[in-house]
């Protein structure tokens, strides 16, 4: 039995590696297309921030891109994933993407880097952090985490890192001194770290946790959501300033109507999302206020992009 348990843990560690950050030497994961755009087709790169590891992200978001391409004329959207948050931030803040789905921190920063907000994910009640623990660890109070490892996807993940760290800060835990913060590269890795006992608690947010629980119920049943954080506006949709307004209008008409028909609902379902909706820069004022307080009281978010 002991040998079997050791083998099971080794298998799970391999699974964790596959779920986590991709090896830096592998570069970006990109899809292959069987048809080649014509010479006169304008191509726009759509960058979705690392909500999941690249392969999973393509599985979830490529149907949206396929739908948009089917209904657009004279243009083609190319979906691009990034191996981690740092790689995504670098591309977004350099203006590499024509259109992007960044998290709220990245959204407000992108406004200073030549982008405009035109929409966002709906379901703001889901844009909150959650902290998972193993049921058998008997964790009762936030302060029980002191001296322990807490896992997160990445330093600039807002819902899954900054909001949980703010929660810890406001409940008696000094994030920089009382715990060891471990940034593991993806939502799935943060969850798996808790299950494997590599961290006492793991931070994520509701949509990836629900998706994980559906796919790995035997693991999810060993964990519980111990704490939940405040909410903020959900992930934004931004367009680079030099992209024609006519293209933005076409995208808006298509994407904001997805929830009104069966095909669109099928596209939204794997995202654990009910709808996309219009938004403007003002929508993210609460995010800007939160980020200012977070940096003043908890830790620096990152060096200037």
mmCIF file of C-alpha atoms in Angstrom:
data_model
loop_
_atom_site.group_PDB
_atom_site.id
_atom_site.type_symbol
_atom_site.label_atom_id
_atom_site.label_comp_id
_atom_site.label_asym_id
_atom_site.label_seq_id
_atom_site.Cartn_x
_atom_site.Cartn_y
_atom_site.Cartn_z
ATOM 1 C CA UNK A 1 0.000 0.000 0.000
ATOM 2 C CA UNK A 2 2.823 2.410 0.807
ATOM 3 C CA UNK A 3 4.426 1.849 -2.609
ATOM 4 C CA UNK A 4 1.071 2.418 -4.271
ATOM 5 C CA UNK A 5 0.583 5.737 -2.449
ATOM 6 C CA UNK A 6 4.045 6.895 -3.478
ATOM 7 C CA UNK A 7 3.299 5.998 -7.096
ATOM 8 C CA UNK A 8 -0.039 7.839 -6.932
ATOM 9 C CA UNK A 9 1.645 10.980 -5.641
ATOM 10 C CA UNK A 10 4.269 10.802 -8.387
ATOM 11 C CA UNK A 11 1.523 10.563 -11.003
ATOM 12 C CA UNK A 12 -0.233 13.581 -9.510
ATOM 13 C CA UNK A 13 3.004 15.558 -9.490
ATOM 14 C CA UNK A 14 3.345 14.867 -13.210
ATOM 15 C CA UNK A 15 -0.233 16.084 -13.661
ATOM 16 C CA UNK A 16 0.615 19.241 -11.730
ATOM 17 C CA UNK A 17 3.574 19.880 -13.999
ATOM 18 C CA UNK A 18 1.355 19.596 -17.058
ATOM 19 C CA UNK A 19 -1.216 21.947 -15.541
ATOM 20 C CA UNK A 20 1.372 24.534 -14.448
ATOM 21 C CA UNK A 21 3.655 26.927 -16.230
ATOM 22 C CA UNK A 22 4.957 25.706 -19.513
ATOM 23 C CA UNK A 23 8.706 25.174 -19.830
ATOM 24 C CA UNK A 24 10.321 28.421 -20.892
ATOM 25 C CA UNK A 25 12.087 26.582 -23.710
ATOM 26 C CA UNK A 26 8.789 25.544 -25.285
ATOM 27 C CA UNK A 27 7.854 29.092 -26.237
ATOM 28 C CA UNK A 28 4.282 30.047 -27.069
ATOM 29 C CA UNK A 29 1.562 27.541 -27.862
ATOM 30 C CA UNK A 30 -0.211 28.464 -31.083
ATOM 31 C CA UNK A 31 -2.978 26.711 -33.019
ATOM 32 C CA UNK A 32 -2.661 25.381 -36.547
ATOM 33 C CA UNK A 33 -5.161 26.423 -39.178
ATOM 34 C CA UNK A 34 -5.934 24.380 -42.255
ATOM 35 C CA UNK A 35 -7.012 27.320 -44.368
ATOM 36 C CA UNK A 36 -4.720 30.225 -45.227
ATOM 37 C CA UNK A 37 -6.102 33.792 -45.288
ATOM 38 C CA UNK A 38 -6.065 35.509 -48.633
ATOM 39 C CA UNK A 39 -3.506 38.178 -49.354
ATOM 40 C CA UNK A 40 -6.073 40.933 -48.769
ATOM 41 C CA UNK A 41 -7.349 39.632 -45.428
ATOM 42 C CA UNK A 42 -6.539 41.877 -42.457
ATOM 43 C CA UNK A 43 -5.345 39.805 -39.512
ATOM 44 C CA UNK A 44 -5.941 40.845 -35.909
ATOM 45 C CA UNK A 45 -4.255 39.142 -32.950
ATOM 46 C CA UNK A 46 -6.524 38.454 -29.970
ATOM 47 C CA UNK A 47 -4.646 37.900 -26.709
ATOM 48 C CA UNK A 48 -6.451 36.248 -23.799
ATOM 49 C CA UNK A 49 -4.630 36.507 -20.485
ATOM 50 C CA UNK A 50 -3.550 33.228 -18.819
ATOM 51 C CA UNK A 51 -6.861 32.199 -17.300
ATOM 52 C CA UNK A 52 -5.663 28.628 -17.919
ATOM 53 C CA UNK A 53 -2.609 26.876 -19.270
ATOM 54 C CA UNK A 54 -2.245 27.503 -23.030
ATOM 55 C CA UNK A 55 -3.708 24.225 -24.295
ATOM 56 C CA UNK A 56 -6.787 24.551 -22.109
ATOM 57 C CA UNK A 57 -7.170 28.212 -23.001
ATOM 58 C CA UNK A 58 -7.270 27.333 -26.710
ATOM 59 C CA UNK A 59 -9.840 24.618 -26.076
ATOM 60 C CA UNK A 60 -12.109 27.145 -24.360
ATOM 61 C CA UNK A 61 -11.589 30.301 -26.450
ATOM 62 C CA UNK A 62 -10.946 29.007 -29.981
ATOM 63 C CA UNK A 63 -14.697 28.345 -30.500
ATOM 64 C CA UNK A 64 -15.335 32.044 -29.812
ATOM 65 C CA UNK A 65 -12.698 33.062 -32.349
ATOM 66 C CA UNK A 66 -14.072 30.595 -34.909
ATOM 67 C CA UNK A 67 -17.544 32.061 -34.439
ATOM 68 C CA UNK A 68 -16.305 35.633 -34.877
ATOM 69 C CA UNK A 69 -14.311 34.723 -37.990
ATOM 70 C CA UNK A 70 -17.347 33.025 -39.506
ATOM 71 C CA UNK A 71 -19.365 36.232 -39.235
ATOM 72 C CA UNK A 72 -16.672 38.787 -40.101
ATOM 73 C CA UNK A 73 -15.740 39.750 -43.654
ATOM 74 C CA UNK A 74 -12.308 40.803 -44.883
ATOM 75 C CA UNK A 75 -10.626 40.173 -41.533
ATOM 76 C CA UNK A 76 -9.363 37.186 -39.581
ATOM 77 C CA UNK A 77 -8.818 36.975 -35.837
ATOM 78 C CA UNK A 78 -5.879 34.907 -34.593
ATOM 79 C CA UNK A 79 -6.054 33.685 -30.997
ATOM 80 C CA UNK A 80 -2.773 33.819 -29.091
ATOM 81 C CA UNK A 81 -2.022 32.385 -25.665
ATOM 82 C CA UNK A 82 0.950 33.208 -23.453
ATOM 83 C CA UNK A 83 2.928 30.781 -21.321
ATOM 84 C CA UNK A 84 2.482 32.884 -18.164
ATOM 85 C CA UNK A 85 1.379 36.276 -16.847
ATOM 86 C CA UNK A 86 4.798 37.876 -17.291
ATOM 87 C CA UNK A 87 4.898 36.951 -20.979
ATOM 88 C CA UNK A 88 1.355 38.206 -21.485
ATOM 89 C CA UNK A 89 2.019 41.489 -19.679
ATOM 90 C CA UNK A 90 5.077 42.129 -21.829
ATOM 91 C CA UNK A 91 3.126 41.671 -25.064
ATOM 92 C CA UNK A 92 0.048 43.591 -23.940
ATOM 93 C CA UNK A 93 1.931 46.587 -22.575
ATOM 94 C CA UNK A 94 4.069 46.722 -25.737
ATOM 95 C CA UNK A 95 0.923 46.985 -27.876
ATOM 96 C CA UNK A 96 1.426 43.610 -29.555
ATOM 97 C CA UNK A 97 -2.227 42.526 -29.434
ATOM 98 C CA UNK A 98 -4.858 44.236 -31.577
ATOM 99 C CA UNK A 99 -7.620 43.046 -29.256
ATOM 100 C CA UNK A 100 -7.272 41.513 -25.816
ATOM 101 C CA UNK A 101 -9.082 40.009 -22.852
ATOM 102 C CA UNK A 102 -6.905 41.115 -19.908
ATOM 103 C CA UNK A 103 -7.654 40.894 -16.219
ATOM 104 C CA UNK A 104 -8.781 44.146 -14.534
ATOM 105 C CA UNK A 105 -5.274 45.093 -13.389
ATOM 106 C CA UNK A 106 -3.980 44.574 -16.917
ATOM 107 C CA UNK A 107 -7.019 46.421 -18.285
ATOM 108 C CA UNK A 108 -6.405 49.636 -16.359
ATOM 109 C CA UNK A 109 -2.684 49.469 -17.141
ATOM 110 C CA UNK A 110 -3.407 48.919 -20.847
ATOM 111 C CA UNK A 111 -5.323 52.214 -20.924
ATOM 112 C CA UNK A 112 -1.958 53.931 -20.484
ATOM 113 C CA UNK A 113 -0.383 51.805 -23.232
ATOM 114 C CA UNK A 114 -2.544 52.672 -26.215
ATOM 115 C CA UNK A 115 -5.715 50.653 -25.646
ATOM 116 C CA UNK A 116 -9.368 51.524 -25.102
ATOM 117 C CA UNK A 117 -12.002 49.548 -23.184
ATOM 118 C CA UNK A 118 -15.112 48.535 -25.102
ATOM 119 C CA UNK A 119 -16.473 45.612 -23.098
ATOM 120 C CA UNK A 120 -15.970 43.084 -20.337
ATOM 121 C CA UNK A 121 -17.010 39.718 -19.051
ATOM 122 C CA UNK A 122 -20.294 39.798 -17.160
ATOM 123 C CA UNK A 123 -20.993 38.077 -13.843
ATOM 124 C CA UNK A 124 -19.070 40.470 -11.603
ATOM 125 C CA UNK A 125 -20.254 38.408 -8.624
ATOM 126 C CA UNK A 126 -17.774 35.766 -9.814
ATOM 127 C CA UNK A 127 -14.808 38.121 -9.921
ATOM 128 C CA UNK A 128 -13.591 37.416 -6.417
ATOM 129 C CA UNK A 129 -10.877 35.349 -4.898
ATOM 130 C CA UNK A 130 -11.347 32.097 -3.028
ATOM 131 C CA UNK A 131 -8.943 30.268 -0.732
ATOM 132 C CA UNK A 132 -9.012 26.472 -0.795
ATOM 133 C CA UNK A 133 -7.780 24.125 1.921
ATOM 134 C CA UNK A 134 -7.796 20.374 2.379
ATOM 135 C CA UNK A 135 -10.748 19.209 4.464
ATOM 136 C CA UNK A 136 -8.485 17.020 6.587
ATOM 137 C CA UNK A 137 -6.163 19.867 7.651
ATOM 138 C CA UNK A 138 -8.559 21.307 10.249
ATOM 139 C CA UNK A 139 -7.856 24.919 9.277
ATOM 140 C CA UNK A 140 -10.296 27.154 11.163
ATOM 141 C CA UNK A 141 -8.886 30.664 11.314
ATOM 142 C CA UNK A 142 -7.045 32.824 8.802
ATOM 143 C CA UNK A 143 -4.194 33.163 11.268
ATOM 144 C CA UNK A 144 -3.733 29.370 11.142
ATOM 145 C CA UNK A 145 -1.956 30.017 7.843
ATOM 146 C CA UNK A 146 0.930 31.837 9.518
ATOM 147 C CA UNK A 147 4.250 30.139 8.917
ATOM 148 C CA UNK A 148 2.806 28.102 6.048
ATOM 149 C CA UNK A 149 2.975 28.086 2.226
ATOM 150 C CA UNK A 150 0.095 29.654 0.278
ATOM 151 C CA UNK A 151 -0.089 29.082 -3.489
ATOM 152 C CA UNK A 152 -1.310 31.498 -6.171
ATOM 153 C CA UNK A 153 -1.227 31.557 -9.993
ATOM 154 C CA UNK A 154 0.893 34.720 -10.435
ATOM 155 C CA UNK A 155 1.717 38.031 -8.712
ATOM 156 C CA UNK A 156 -0.409 40.058 -11.174
ATOM 157 C CA UNK A 157 -3.480 37.793 -11.088
ATOM 158 C CA UNK A 158 -6.095 40.074 -9.555
ATOM 159 C CA UNK A 159 -8.954 37.775 -8.523
ATOM 160 C CA UNK A 160 -6.780 34.758 -7.727
ATOM 161 C CA UNK A 161 -3.820 36.487 -6.062
ATOM 162 C CA UNK A 162 -4.250 40.136 -5.139
ATOM 163 C CA UNK A 163 -7.772 39.831 -3.742
ATOM 164 C CA UNK A 164 -6.830 36.806 -1.589
ATOM 165 C CA UNK A 165 -3.707 38.596 -0.361
ATOM 166 C CA UNK A 166 -5.793 41.646 0.498
ATOM 167 C CA UNK A 167 -8.167 39.353 2.405
ATOM 168 C CA UNK A 168 -5.264 37.875 4.351
ATOM 169 C CA UNK A 169 -3.917 41.367 5.044
ATOM 170 C CA UNK A 170 -7.252 42.540 6.444
ATOM 171 C CA UNK A 171 -7.567 39.422 8.614
ATOM 172 C CA UNK A 172 -4.319 39.650 10.525
ATOM 173 C CA UNK A 173 -1.760 38.067 8.201
ATOM 174 C CA UNK A 174 1.259 40.053 7.005
ATOM 175 C CA UNK A 175 1.594 38.710 3.469
ATOM 176 C CA UNK A 176 5.295 39.499 3.171
ATOM 177 C CA UNK A 177 6.356 38.262 6.619
ATOM 178 C CA UNK A 178 3.887 35.757 8.058
ATOM 179 C CA UNK A 179 3.529 33.317 5.133
ATOM 180 C CA UNK A 180 5.517 31.970 2.196
ATOM 181 C CA UNK A 181 3.913 33.037 -1.087
ATOM 182 C CA UNK A 182 4.359 30.510 -3.881
ATOM 183 C CA UNK A 183 3.412 31.605 -7.421
ATOM 184 C CA UNK A 184 2.847 28.396 -9.377
ATOM 185 C CA UNK A 185 1.836 29.631 -12.832
ATOM 186 C CA UNK A 186 -1.796 28.626 -13.321
ATOM 187 C CA UNK A 187 -5.147 28.285 -11.576
ATOM 188 C CA UNK A 188 -4.998 24.506 -11.876
ATOM 189 C CA UNK A 189 -1.529 24.365 -10.328
ATOM 190 C CA UNK A 190 -2.622 26.453 -7.366
ATOM 191 C CA UNK A 191 -5.468 24.010 -6.724
ATOM 192 C CA UNK A 192 -3.253 20.946 -7.163
ATOM 193 C CA UNK A 193 -0.634 22.341 -4.780
ATOM 194 C CA UNK A 194 -3.236 22.296 -2.013
ATOM 195 C CA UNK A 195 -4.370 18.783 -2.836
ATOM 196 C CA UNK A 196 -0.810 17.445 -2.861
ATOM 197 C CA UNK A 197 0.059 19.171 0.396
ATOM 198 C CA UNK A 198 2.614 21.457 -1.218
ATOM 199 C CA UNK A 199 0.698 24.452 0.174
ATOM 200 C CA UNK A 200 -1.609 24.750 3.169
ATOM 201 C CA UNK A 201 -3.991 26.944 1.171
ATOM 202 C CA UNK A 202 -4.370 27.771 -2.493
ATOM 203 C CA UNK A 203 -5.902 30.835 -4.084
ATOM 204 C CA UNK A 204 -7.994 30.824 -7.247
ATOM 205 C CA UNK A 205 -11.381 32.228 -8.320
ATOM 206 C CA UNK A 206 -14.801 30.616 -8.920
ATOM 207 C CA UNK A 207 -14.891 29.863 -12.696
ATOM 208 C CA UNK A 208 -11.680 27.775 -12.846
ATOM 209 C CA UNK A 209 -12.549 26.112 -9.542
ATOM 210 C CA UNK A 210 -15.978 25.066 -10.849
ATOM 211 C CA UNK A 211 -14.443 23.801 -14.094
ATOM 212 C CA UNK A 212 -11.787 21.868 -12.167
ATOM 213 C CA UNK A 213 -14.401 20.334 -9.862
ATOM 214 C CA UNK A 214 -16.373 19.070 -12.862
ATOM 215 C CA UNK A 215 -13.324 17.493 -14.482
ATOM 216 C CA UNK A 216 -11.575 16.169 -11.350
ATOM 217 C CA UNK A 217 -14.357 15.536 -8.803
ATOM 218 C CA UNK A 218 -12.278 12.934 -6.960
ATOM 219 C CA UNK A 219 -9.725 15.645 -6.144
ATOM 220 C CA UNK A 220 -12.205 18.472 -5.569
ATOM 221 C CA UNK A 221 -14.078 16.468 -2.940
ATOM 222 C CA UNK A 222 -10.940 16.474 -0.792
ATOM 223 C CA UNK A 223 -10.873 20.298 -0.798
ATOM 224 C CA UNK A 224 -13.160 23.058 0.417
ATOM 225 C CA UNK A 225 -13.575 26.773 -0.210
ATOM 226 C CA UNK A 226 -12.619 28.144 3.179
ATOM 227 C CA UNK A 227 -12.780 31.879 2.498
ATOM 228 C CA UNK A 228 -14.078 34.204 -0.198
ATOM 229 C CA UNK A 229 -13.031 37.794 -0.909
ATOM 230 C CA UNK A 230 -14.694 41.013 -2.019
ATOM 231 C CA UNK A 231 -15.758 41.450 -5.671
ATOM 232 C CA UNK A 232 -14.494 43.745 -8.436
ATOM 233 C CA UNK A 233 -15.472 44.334 -12.102
ATOM 234 C CA UNK A 234 -14.666 41.307 -14.245
ATOM 235 C CA UNK A 235 -12.034 40.889 -16.986
ATOM 236 C CA UNK A 236 -12.044 43.576 -19.681
ATOM 237 C CA UNK A 237 -12.189 43.623 -23.465
ATOM 238 C CA UNK A 238 -9.777 46.163 -24.933
ATOM 239 C CA UNK A 239 -8.954 47.297 -28.458
ATOM 240 C CA UNK A 240 -5.722 48.933 -29.572
ATOM 241 C CA UNK A 241 -6.256 52.599 -30.381
ATOM 242 C CA UNK A 242 -5.190 52.259 -34.017
ATOM 243 C CA UNK A 243 -7.726 49.516 -34.782
ATOM 244 C CA UNK A 244 -10.655 50.929 -36.798
ATOM 245 C CA UNK A 245 -13.820 51.684 -34.857
ATOM 246 C CA UNK A 246 -15.822 49.822 -37.501
ATOM 247 C CA UNK A 247 -14.079 46.555 -36.576
ATOM 248 C CA UNK A 248 -14.751 47.167 -32.889
ATOM 249 C CA UNK A 249 -18.431 47.734 -33.658
ATOM 250 C CA UNK A 250 -18.640 44.447 -35.566
ATOM 251 C CA UNK A 251 -17.019 42.585 -32.684
ATOM 252 C CA UNK A 252 -19.296 44.268 -30.156
ATOM 253 C CA UNK A 253 -22.460 43.332 -32.059
ATOM 254 C CA UNK A 254 -21.410 39.696 -32.198
ATOM 255 C CA UNK A 255 -19.902 39.195 -28.774
ATOM 256 C CA UNK A 256 -22.510 41.082 -26.741
ATOM 257 C CA UNK A 257 -25.288 38.988 -28.283
ATOM 258 C CA UNK A 258 -23.787 35.563 -27.567
ATOM 259 C CA UNK A 259 -26.069 34.966 -24.595
ATOM 260 C CA UNK A 260 -29.180 35.465 -26.742
ATOM 261 C CA UNK A 261 -28.895 32.291 -28.846
ATOM 262 C CA UNK A 262 -28.059 28.612 -28.391
ATOM 263 C CA UNK A 263 -24.793 28.690 -30.341
ATOM 264 C CA UNK A 264 -23.516 31.595 -28.286
ATOM 265 C CA UNK A 265 -24.522 30.000 -24.994
ATOM 266 C CA UNK A 266 -22.571 26.893 -25.987
ATOM 267 C CA UNK A 267 -19.505 29.091 -26.550
ATOM 268 C CA UNK A 268 -19.924 30.822 -23.179
ATOM 269 C CA UNK A 269 -20.551 27.663 -21.155
ATOM 270 C CA UNK A 270 -16.928 26.380 -21.009
ATOM 271 C CA UNK A 271 -15.878 29.862 -19.870
ATOM 272 C CA UNK A 272 -18.259 29.520 -16.904
ATOM 273 C CA UNK A 273 -19.715 32.828 -18.125
ATOM 274 C CA UNK A 274 -23.285 33.966 -18.766
ATOM 275 C CA UNK A 275 -22.484 36.902 -21.049
ATOM 276 C CA UNK A 276 -20.113 39.604 -22.288
ATOM 277 C CA UNK A 277 -21.310 43.196 -21.857
ATOM 278 C CA UNK A 278 -20.361 46.762 -22.864
ATOM 279 C CA UNK A 279 -17.926 48.685 -20.667
ATOM 280 C CA UNK A 280 -15.860 51.886 -20.660
ATOM 281 C CA UNK A 281 -12.777 53.052 -18.795
ATOM 282 C CA UNK A 282 -14.953 54.442 -15.991
ATOM 283 C CA UNK A 283 -16.207 50.914 -15.304
ATOM 284 C CA UNK A 284 -12.797 50.088 -13.859
ATOM 285 C CA UNK A 285 -12.497 52.994 -11.429
ATOM 286 C CA UNK A 286 -13.081 50.647 -8.445
ATOM 287 C CA UNK A 287 -10.171 48.537 -9.688
ATOM 288 C CA UNK A 288 -7.870 51.551 -9.817
ATOM 289 C CA UNK A 289 -8.851 52.482 -6.264
ATOM 290 C CA UNK A 290 -8.221 48.931 -5.045
ATOM 291 C CA UNK A 291 -4.812 48.722 -6.718
ATOM 292 C CA UNK A 292 -3.712 51.960 -5.065
ATOM 293 C CA UNK A 293 -4.652 50.655 -1.610
ATOM 294 C CA UNK A 294 -3.125 47.245 -2.296
ATOM 295 C CA UNK A 295 0.246 48.704 -3.262
ATOM 296 C CA UNK A 296 0.192 51.111 -0.331
ATOM 297 C CA UNK A 297 -0.677 48.492 2.293
ATOM 298 C CA UNK A 298 0.263 45.007 1.048
ATOM 299 C CA UNK A 299 3.089 44.850 -1.529
ATOM 300 C CA UNK A 300 4.258 46.289 -4.845
ATOM 301 C CA UNK A 301 2.380 44.721 -7.738
ATOM 302 C CA UNK A 302 5.201 44.817 -10.265
ATOM 303 C CA UNK A 303 7.866 47.077 -11.632
ATOM 304 C CA UNK A 304 6.666 49.661 -14.113
ATOM 305 C CA UNK A 305 5.748 47.918 -17.377
#
